Short mmCIF file of N, CA and C in Angstrom, two decimals:
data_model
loop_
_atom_site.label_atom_id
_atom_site.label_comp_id
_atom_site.label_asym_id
_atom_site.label_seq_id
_atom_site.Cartn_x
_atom_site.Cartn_y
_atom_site.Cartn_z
N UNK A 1019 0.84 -1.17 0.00
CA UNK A 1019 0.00 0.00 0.00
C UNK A 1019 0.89 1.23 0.00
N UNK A 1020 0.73 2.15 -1.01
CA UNK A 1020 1.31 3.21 -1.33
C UNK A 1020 0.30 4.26 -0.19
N UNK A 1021 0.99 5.57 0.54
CA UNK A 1021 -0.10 6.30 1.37
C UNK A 1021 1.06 7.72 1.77
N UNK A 1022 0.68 8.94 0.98
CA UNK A 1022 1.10 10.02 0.92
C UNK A 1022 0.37 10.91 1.46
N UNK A 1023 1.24 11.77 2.30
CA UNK A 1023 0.22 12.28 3.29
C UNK A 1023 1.36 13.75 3.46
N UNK A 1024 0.79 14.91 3.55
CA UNK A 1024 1.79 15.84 4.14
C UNK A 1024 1.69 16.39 5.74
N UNK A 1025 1.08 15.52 6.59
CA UNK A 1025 1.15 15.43 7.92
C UNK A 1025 2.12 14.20 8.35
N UNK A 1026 2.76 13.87 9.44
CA UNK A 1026 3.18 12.22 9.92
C UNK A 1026 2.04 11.44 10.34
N UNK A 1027 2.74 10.13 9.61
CA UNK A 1027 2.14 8.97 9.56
C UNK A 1027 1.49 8.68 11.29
N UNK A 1028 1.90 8.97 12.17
CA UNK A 1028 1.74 8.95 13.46
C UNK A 1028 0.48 9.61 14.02
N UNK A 1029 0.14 10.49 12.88
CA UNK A 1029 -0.80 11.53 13.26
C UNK A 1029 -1.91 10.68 12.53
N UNK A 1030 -1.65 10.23 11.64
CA UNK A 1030 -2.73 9.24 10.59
C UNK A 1030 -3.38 8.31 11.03
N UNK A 1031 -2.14 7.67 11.67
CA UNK A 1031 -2.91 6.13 12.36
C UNK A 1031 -2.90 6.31 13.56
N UNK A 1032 -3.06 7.51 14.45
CA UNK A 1032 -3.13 7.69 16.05
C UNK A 1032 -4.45 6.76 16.22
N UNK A 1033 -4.19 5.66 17.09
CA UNK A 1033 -5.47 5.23 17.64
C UNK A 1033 -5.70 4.08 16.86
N UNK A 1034 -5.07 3.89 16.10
CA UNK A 1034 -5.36 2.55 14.65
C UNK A 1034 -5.19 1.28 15.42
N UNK A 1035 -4.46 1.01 16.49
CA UNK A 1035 -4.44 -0.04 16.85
C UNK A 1035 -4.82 -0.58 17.99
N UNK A 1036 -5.24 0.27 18.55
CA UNK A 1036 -6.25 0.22 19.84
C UNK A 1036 -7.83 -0.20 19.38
N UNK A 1037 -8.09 0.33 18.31
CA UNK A 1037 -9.35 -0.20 17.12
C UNK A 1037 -10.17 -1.48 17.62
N UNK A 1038 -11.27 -1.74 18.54
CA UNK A 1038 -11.69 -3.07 18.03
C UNK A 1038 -12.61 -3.19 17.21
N UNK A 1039 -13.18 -4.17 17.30
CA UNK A 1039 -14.63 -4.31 16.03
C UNK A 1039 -15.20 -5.59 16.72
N UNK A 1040 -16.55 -5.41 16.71
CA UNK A 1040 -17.68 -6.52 17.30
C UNK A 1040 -18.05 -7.22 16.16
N UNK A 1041 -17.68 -7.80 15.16
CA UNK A 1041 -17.92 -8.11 14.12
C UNK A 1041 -17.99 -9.60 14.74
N UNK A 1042 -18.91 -10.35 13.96
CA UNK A 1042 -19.59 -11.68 14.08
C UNK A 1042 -19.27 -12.32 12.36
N UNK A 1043 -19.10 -12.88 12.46
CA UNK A 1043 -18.81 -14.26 11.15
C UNK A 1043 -19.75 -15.19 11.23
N UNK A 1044 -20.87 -15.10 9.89
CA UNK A 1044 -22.33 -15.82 10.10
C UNK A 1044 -22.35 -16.24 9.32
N UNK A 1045 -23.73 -16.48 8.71
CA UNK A 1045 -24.15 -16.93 7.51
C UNK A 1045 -25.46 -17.03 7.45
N UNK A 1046 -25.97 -16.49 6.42
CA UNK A 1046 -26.85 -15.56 5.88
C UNK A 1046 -27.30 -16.41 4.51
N UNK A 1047 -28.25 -16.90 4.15
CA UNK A 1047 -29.12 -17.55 2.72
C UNK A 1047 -27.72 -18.68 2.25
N UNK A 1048 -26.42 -19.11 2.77
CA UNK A 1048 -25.89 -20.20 2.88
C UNK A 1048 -24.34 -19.34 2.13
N UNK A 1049 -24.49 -18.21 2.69
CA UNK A 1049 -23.06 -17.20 2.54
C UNK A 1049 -22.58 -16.97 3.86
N UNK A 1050 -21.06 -16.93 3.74
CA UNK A 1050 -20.83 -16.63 4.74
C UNK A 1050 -20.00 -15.20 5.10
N UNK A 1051 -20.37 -14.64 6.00
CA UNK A 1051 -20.26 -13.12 6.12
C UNK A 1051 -19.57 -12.70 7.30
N UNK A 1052 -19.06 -11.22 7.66
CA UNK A 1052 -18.90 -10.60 8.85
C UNK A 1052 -19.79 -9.55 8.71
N UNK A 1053 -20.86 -9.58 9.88
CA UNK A 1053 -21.86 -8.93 10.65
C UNK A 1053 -21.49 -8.13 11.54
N UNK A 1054 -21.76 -7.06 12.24
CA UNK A 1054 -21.80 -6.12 12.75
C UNK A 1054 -23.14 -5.93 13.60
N UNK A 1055 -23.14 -6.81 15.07
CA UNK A 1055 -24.90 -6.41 15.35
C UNK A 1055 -25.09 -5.38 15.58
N UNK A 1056 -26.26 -4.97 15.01
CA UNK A 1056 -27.08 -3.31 15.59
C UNK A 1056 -28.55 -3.83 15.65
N UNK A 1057 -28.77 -4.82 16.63
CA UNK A 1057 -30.44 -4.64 17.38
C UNK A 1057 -30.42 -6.22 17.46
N UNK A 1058 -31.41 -6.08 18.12
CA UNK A 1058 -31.96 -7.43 18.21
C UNK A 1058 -32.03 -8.65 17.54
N UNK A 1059 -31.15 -9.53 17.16
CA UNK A 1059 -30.94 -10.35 16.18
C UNK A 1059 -31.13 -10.24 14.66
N UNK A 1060 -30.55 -9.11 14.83
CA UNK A 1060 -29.87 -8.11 13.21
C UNK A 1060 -28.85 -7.91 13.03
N UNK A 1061 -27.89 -7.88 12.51
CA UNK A 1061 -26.30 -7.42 12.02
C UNK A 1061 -26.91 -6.58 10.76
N UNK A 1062 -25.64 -5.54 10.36
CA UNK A 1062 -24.76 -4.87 9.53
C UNK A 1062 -23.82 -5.78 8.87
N UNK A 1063 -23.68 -6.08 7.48
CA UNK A 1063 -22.91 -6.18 6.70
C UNK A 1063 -21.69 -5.88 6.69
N UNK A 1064 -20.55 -6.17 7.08
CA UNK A 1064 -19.33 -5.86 7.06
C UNK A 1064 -18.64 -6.08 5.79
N UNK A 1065 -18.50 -7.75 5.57
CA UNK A 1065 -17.79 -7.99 5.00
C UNK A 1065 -18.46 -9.53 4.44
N UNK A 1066 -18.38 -9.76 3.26
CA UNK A 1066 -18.79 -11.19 2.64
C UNK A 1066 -17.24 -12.11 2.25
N UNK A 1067 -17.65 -13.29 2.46
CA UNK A 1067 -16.52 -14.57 2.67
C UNK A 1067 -16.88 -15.05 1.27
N UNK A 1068 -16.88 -15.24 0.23
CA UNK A 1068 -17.13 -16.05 -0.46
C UNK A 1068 -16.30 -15.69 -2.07
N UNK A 1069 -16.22 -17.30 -2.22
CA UNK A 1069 -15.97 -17.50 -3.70
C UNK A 1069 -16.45 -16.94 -5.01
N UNK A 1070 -18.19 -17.06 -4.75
CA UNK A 1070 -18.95 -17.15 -5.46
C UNK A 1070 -19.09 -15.07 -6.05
N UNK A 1071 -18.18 -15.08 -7.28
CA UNK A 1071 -18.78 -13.21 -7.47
C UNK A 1071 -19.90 -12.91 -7.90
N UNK A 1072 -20.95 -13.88 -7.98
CA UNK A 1072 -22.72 -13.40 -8.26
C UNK A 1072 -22.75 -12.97 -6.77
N UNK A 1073 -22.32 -13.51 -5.59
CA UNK A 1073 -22.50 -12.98 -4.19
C UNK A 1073 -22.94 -11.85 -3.95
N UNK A 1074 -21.31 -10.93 -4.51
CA UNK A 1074 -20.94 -9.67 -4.00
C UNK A 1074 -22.01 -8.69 -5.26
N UNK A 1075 -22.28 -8.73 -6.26
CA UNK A 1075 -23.79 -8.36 -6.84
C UNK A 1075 -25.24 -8.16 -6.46
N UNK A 1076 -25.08 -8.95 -5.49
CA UNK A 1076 -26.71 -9.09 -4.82
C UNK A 1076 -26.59 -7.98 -4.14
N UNK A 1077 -27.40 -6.90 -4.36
CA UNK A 1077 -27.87 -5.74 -3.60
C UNK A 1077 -28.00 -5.90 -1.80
N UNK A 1078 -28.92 -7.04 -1.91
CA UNK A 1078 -29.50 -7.41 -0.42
C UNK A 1078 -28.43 -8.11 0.66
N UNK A 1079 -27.21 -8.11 -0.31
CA UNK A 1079 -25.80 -8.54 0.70
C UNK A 1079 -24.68 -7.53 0.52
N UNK A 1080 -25.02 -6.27 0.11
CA UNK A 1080 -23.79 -5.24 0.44
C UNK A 1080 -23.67 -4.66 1.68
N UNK A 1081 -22.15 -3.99 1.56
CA UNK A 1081 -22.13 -3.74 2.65
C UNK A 1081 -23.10 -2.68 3.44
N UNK A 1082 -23.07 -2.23 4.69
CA UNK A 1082 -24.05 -1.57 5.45
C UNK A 1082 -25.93 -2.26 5.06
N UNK A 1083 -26.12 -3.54 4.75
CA UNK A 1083 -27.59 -4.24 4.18
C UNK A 1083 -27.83 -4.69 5.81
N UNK A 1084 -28.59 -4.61 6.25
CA UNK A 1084 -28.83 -5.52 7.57
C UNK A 1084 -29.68 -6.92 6.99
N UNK A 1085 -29.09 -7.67 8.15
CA UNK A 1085 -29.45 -9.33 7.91
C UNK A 1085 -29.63 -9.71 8.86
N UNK A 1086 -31.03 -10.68 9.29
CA UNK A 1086 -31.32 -11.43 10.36
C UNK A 1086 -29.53 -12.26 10.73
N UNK A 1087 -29.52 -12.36 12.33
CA UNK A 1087 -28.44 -13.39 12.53
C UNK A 1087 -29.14 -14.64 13.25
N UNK A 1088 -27.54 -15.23 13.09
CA UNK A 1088 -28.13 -16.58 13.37
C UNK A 1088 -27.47 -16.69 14.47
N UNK A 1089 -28.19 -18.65 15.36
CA UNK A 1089 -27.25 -18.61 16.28
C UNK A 1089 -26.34 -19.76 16.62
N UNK A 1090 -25.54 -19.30 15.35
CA UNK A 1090 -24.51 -19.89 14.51
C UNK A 1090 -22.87 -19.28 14.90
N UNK A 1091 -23.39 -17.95 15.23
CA UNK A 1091 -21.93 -17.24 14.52
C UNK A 1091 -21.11 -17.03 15.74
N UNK A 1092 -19.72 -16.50 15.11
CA UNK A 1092 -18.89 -16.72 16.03
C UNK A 1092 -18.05 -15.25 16.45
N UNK A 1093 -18.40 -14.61 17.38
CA UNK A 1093 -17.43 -13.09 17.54
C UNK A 1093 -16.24 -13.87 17.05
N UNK A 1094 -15.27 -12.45 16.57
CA UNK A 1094 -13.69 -11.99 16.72
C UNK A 1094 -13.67 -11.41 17.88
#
């Protein structure tokens, strides 16, 4: 990763690694995903796992889409 900046890099990533994320790894219509819950057995779309690139096309699985969760998945 190329990253040009006319401030220091220090100032860029202050805080970058202190970072967590509640992200959940599910699966959703037989995809498997990272979720983000926001409510009551709902996630946020993070991130999709899959092979398949008709996947990442489907409107109803981009990112920020909310998706029922299951209780399947596994925090990071």
């Amino acid at each position: 990763m190329l990253y040009w900046a006319a401030i220091p890099l220090e100032s860029v990533f202050e805080g970058f690694d202190s970072m967590t994320c509640n992200w959940i790894e599910t699966e959703y219509q037989g995809i498997r995903m990272f979720v983000e819950p926001c409510g009551q057995g709902f996630g946020r779309v993070v991130r999709l796992l899959s092979a398949n690139p008709y996947d990442y096309l489907n409107p109803h699985l981009a990112p920020g889409s909310i998706v029922p969760l299951t209780a399947t998945g596994t925090s990071l």
